Coordinates of C-alpha atoms in Angstrom, one line a residue:
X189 CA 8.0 8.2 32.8
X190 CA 4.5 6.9 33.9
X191 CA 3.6 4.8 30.5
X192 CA 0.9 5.9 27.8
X193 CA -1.8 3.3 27.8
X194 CA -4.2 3.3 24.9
X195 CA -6.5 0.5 24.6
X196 CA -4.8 -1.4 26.9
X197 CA -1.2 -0.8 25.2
X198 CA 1.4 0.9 26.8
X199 CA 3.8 3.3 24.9
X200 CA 6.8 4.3 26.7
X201 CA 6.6 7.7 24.6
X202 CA 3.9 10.4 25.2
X203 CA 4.7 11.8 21.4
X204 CA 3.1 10.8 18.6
X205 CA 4.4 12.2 15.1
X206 CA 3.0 11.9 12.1
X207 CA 4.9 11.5 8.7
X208 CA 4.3 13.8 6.0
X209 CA 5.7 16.8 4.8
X210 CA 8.3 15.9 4.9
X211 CA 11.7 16.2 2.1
X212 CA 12.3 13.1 1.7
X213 CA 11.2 9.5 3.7
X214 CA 15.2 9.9 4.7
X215 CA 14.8 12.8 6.6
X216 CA 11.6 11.5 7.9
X217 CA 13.5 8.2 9.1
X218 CA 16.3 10.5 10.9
X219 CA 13.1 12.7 12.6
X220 CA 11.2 9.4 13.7
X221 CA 14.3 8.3 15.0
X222 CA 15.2 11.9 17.3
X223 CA 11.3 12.0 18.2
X224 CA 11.8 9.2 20.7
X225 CA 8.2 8.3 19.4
X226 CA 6.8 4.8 19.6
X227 CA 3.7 5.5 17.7
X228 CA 3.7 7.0 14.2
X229 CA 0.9 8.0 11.8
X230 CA 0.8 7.3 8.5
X231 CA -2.2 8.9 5.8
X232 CA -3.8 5.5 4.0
X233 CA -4.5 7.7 1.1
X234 CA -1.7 9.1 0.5
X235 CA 0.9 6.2 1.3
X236 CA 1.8 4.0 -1.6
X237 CA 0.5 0.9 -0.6
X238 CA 2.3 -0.6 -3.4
X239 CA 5.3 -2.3 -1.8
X240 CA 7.1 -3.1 -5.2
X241 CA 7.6 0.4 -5.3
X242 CA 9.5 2.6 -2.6
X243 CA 7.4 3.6 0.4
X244 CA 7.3 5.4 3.2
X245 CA 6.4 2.2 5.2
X246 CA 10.1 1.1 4.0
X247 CA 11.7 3.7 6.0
X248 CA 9.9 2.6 9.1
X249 CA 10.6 -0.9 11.2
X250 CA 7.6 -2.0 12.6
X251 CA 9.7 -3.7 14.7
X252 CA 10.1 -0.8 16.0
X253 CA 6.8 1.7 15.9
X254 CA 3.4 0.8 15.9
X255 CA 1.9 2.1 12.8
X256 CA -1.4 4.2 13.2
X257 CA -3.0 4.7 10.2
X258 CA -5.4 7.9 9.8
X259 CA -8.0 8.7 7.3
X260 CA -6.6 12.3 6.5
X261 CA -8.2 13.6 3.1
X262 CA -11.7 12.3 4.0
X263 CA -14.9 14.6 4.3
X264 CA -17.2 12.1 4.8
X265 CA -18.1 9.2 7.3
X266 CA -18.5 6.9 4.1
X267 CA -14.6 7.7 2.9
X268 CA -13.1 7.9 6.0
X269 CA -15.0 4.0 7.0
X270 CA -13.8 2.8 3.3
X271 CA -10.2 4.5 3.9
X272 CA -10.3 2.5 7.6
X273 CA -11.4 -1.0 5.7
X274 CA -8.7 -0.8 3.5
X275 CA -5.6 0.2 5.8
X276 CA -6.6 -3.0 7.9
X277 CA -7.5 -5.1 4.6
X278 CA -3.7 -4.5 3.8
X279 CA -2.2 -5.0 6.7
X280 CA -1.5 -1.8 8.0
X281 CA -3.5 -1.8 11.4
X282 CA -6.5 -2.4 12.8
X283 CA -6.2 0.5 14.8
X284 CA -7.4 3.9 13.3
X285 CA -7.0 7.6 14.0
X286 CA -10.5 9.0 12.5
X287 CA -10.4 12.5 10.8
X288 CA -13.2 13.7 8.8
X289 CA -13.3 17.1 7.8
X290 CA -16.0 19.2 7.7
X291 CA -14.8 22.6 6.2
X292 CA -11.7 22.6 3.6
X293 CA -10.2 25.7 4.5
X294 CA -9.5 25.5 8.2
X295 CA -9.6 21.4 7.9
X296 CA -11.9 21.5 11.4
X297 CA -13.9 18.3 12.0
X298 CA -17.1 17.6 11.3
X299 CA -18.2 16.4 14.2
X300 CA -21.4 14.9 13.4
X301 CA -19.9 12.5 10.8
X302 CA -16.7 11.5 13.1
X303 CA -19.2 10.2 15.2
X304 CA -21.0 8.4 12.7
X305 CA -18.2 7.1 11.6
X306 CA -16.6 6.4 15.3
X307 CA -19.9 4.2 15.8
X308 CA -19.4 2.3 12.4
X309 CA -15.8 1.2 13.1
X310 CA -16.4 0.1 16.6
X311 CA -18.8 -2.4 15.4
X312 CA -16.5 -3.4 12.7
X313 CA -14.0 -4.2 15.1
X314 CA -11.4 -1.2 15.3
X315 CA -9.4 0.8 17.5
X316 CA -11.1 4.1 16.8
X317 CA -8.5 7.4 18.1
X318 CA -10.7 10.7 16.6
X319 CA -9.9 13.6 15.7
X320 CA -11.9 16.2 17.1
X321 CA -12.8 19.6 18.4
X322 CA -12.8 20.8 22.1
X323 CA -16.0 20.5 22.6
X324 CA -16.9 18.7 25.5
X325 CA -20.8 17.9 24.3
X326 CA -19.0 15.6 21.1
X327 CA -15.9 13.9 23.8
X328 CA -19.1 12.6 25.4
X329 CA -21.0 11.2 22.6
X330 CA -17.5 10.1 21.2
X331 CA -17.0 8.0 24.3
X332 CA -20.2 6.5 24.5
X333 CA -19.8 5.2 20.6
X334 CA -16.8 3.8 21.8
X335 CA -14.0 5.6 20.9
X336 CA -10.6 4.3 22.3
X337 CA -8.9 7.9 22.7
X338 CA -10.2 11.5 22.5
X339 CA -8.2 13.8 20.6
X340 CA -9.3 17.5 20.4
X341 CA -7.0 20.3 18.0
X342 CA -5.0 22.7 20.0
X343 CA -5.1 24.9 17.0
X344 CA -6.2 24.5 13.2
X345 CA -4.2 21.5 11.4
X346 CA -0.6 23.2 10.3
X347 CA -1.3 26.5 11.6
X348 CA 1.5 26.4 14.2
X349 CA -0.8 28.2 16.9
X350 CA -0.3 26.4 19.7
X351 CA -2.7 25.5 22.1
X352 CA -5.9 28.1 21.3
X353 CA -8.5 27.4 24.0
X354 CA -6.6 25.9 27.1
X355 CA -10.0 26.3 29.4
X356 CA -11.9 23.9 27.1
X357 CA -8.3 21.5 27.6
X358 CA -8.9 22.1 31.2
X359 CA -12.4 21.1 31.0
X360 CA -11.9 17.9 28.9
X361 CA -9.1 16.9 31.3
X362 CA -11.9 16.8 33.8
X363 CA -14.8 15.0 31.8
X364 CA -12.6 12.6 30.1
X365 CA -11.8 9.5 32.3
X366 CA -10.9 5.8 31.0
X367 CA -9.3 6.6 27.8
X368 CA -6.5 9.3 27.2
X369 CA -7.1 13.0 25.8
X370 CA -4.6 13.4 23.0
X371 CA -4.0 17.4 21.8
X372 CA -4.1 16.4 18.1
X373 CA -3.1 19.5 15.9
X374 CA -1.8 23.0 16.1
X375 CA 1.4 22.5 18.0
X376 CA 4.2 24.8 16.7
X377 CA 7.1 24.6 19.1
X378 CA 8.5 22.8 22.2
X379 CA 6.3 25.3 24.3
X380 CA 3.4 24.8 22.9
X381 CA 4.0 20.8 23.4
X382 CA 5.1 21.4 27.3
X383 CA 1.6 23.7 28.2
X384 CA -0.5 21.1 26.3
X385 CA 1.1 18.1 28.9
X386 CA 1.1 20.7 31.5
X387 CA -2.8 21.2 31.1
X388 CA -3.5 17.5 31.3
X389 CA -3.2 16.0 27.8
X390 CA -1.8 12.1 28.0
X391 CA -0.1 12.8 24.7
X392 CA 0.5 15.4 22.2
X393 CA 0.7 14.5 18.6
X394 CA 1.8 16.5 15.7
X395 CA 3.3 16.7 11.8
X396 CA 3.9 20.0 10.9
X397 CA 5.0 21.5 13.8
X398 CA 8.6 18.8 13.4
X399 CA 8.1 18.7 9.3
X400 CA 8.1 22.3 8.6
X401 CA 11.2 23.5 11.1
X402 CA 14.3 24.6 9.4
X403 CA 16.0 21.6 11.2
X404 CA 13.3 19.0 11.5
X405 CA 15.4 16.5 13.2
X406 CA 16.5 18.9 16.1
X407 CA 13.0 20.0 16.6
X408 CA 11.9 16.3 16.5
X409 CA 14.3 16.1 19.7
X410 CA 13.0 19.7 21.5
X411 CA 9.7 18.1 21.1
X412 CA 10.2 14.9 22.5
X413 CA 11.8 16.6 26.0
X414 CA 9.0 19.3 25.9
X415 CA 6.5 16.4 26.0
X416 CA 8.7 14.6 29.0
X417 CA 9.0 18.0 30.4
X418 CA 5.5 19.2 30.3
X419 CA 4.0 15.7 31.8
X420 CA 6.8 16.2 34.6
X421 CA 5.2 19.6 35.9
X422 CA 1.8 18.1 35.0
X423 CA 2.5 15.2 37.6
X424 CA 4.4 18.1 40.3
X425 CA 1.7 19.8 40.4
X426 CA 2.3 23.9 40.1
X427 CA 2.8 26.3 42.8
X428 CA -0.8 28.9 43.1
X429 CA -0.6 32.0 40.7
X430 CA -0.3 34.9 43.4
X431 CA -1.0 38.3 42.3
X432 CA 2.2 40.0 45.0
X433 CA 5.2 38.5 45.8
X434 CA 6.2 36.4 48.6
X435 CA 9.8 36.2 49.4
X436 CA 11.8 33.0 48.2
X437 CA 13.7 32.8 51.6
X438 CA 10.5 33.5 54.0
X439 CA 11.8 36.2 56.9
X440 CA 9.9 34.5 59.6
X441 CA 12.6 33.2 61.8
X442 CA 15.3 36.0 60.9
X443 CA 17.5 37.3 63.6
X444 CA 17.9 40.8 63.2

């Protein structure tokens, strides 16, 4: 497949998993592993940064996946910055996939302090990837403070929806040029993974959706062929919706 390039690295993979949630780092090992992914997201507040202790960054070989640390658990620009500083200050990345949530019981965005944030980071130096809602006003301003990805929710965070709004997908596939549109959030099933690539996104990436299946591992593997699948018909382009049939073997030419 056509590579993923964000900020002028190329991932082979179009999936991008996170890594809690998990029942063990074992299990998340074997479901890295069936993903196919290249990149993998780990939470800077909630890994143990430790490393006399056992980890979750034991259980994955960054020779292997480039870690992308995220500042899940943050509601403000302040705690999401200080989270950033610190993944980098220990050596974790100097990449950063933003989240700053603005409302605790659907975990949305707040918008208006991912883009304070976003502006911070930037200046400081970092790769900034945020998480985001579809709305195209905020891509904009995101872009313009510098942001290295945009990376709108399909769905609430763990609600397994699927992709909600896929006209506001369409539009952001349109508006966004120069840096990839990411569906970050809401993906339940293989489906849901294919029509997200098939509506344009560069990449999908998820948690729950592979955490939370009664067989992790083998959804870790539907998912990354959905994603393949999904850019495929994305590149093909699909045949016009029609609202009668036309006949698969045309009778134009037919000797009766």
């Amino acid at each position: 497949m056509d590579p993923l390039v964000v900020a002028g690295r190329q991932f082979r993979s179009r999936l991008i998993v996170g890594t809690g949630k998990y029942k063990s780092f074992q299990e998340t090992a074997r479901a890295l592993e069936a993903s196919g992914a290249e990149m993998v997201t780990v939470a800077v507040r909630r890994v143990n940064l430790d490393r006399s202790k056992e980890s979750l960054l034991d259980f994955i070989d960054p020779a292997k996946y480039f870690l992308l640390p995220n500042t899940a658990g943050c509601y403000t620009a302040d705690e999401a910055v200080r989270a950033a500083r610190l993944g980098r200050e220990v050596g974790l990345s100097e990449w950063i996939k933003l989240e700053v949530i603005g409302d605790q019981q659907t975990l949305y965005p707040d918008v208006q302090a991912t883009l304070e944030a976003t502006r911070v980071l930037v200046k400081e130096g970092f790769i900034v990837l945020p998480y985001t809602s579809d709305d195209v006003v905020f891509a904009k301003r995101l872009l313009d403070a510098g942001a290295s990805a945009i990376m709108p929710l399909g769905a609430p965070i763990g609600s397994g929806l699927g992709i909600q709004n896929e006209a506001n997908i369409r539009i952001l596939r349109e508006v966004i040029t120069g840096v990839p549109l990411i569906v970050d959030a809401g993906v339940g099933t293989a489906s849901d993974a294919a029509i997200a690539m098939e509506l344009g996104a560069d990449a999908v990436l998820m948690n729950t959706g592979i955490a939370n299946a009664q067989d992790p591992v083998l959804m870790a593997d539907a998912m990354k062929h959905a994603v393949m699948a999904g850019r495929k018909a994305y590149l093909a382009g699909r045949m016009p919706k029609k609202l009668y049939a036309t006949a698969s073997s045309p009778a134009e030419g037919v000797v009766r």
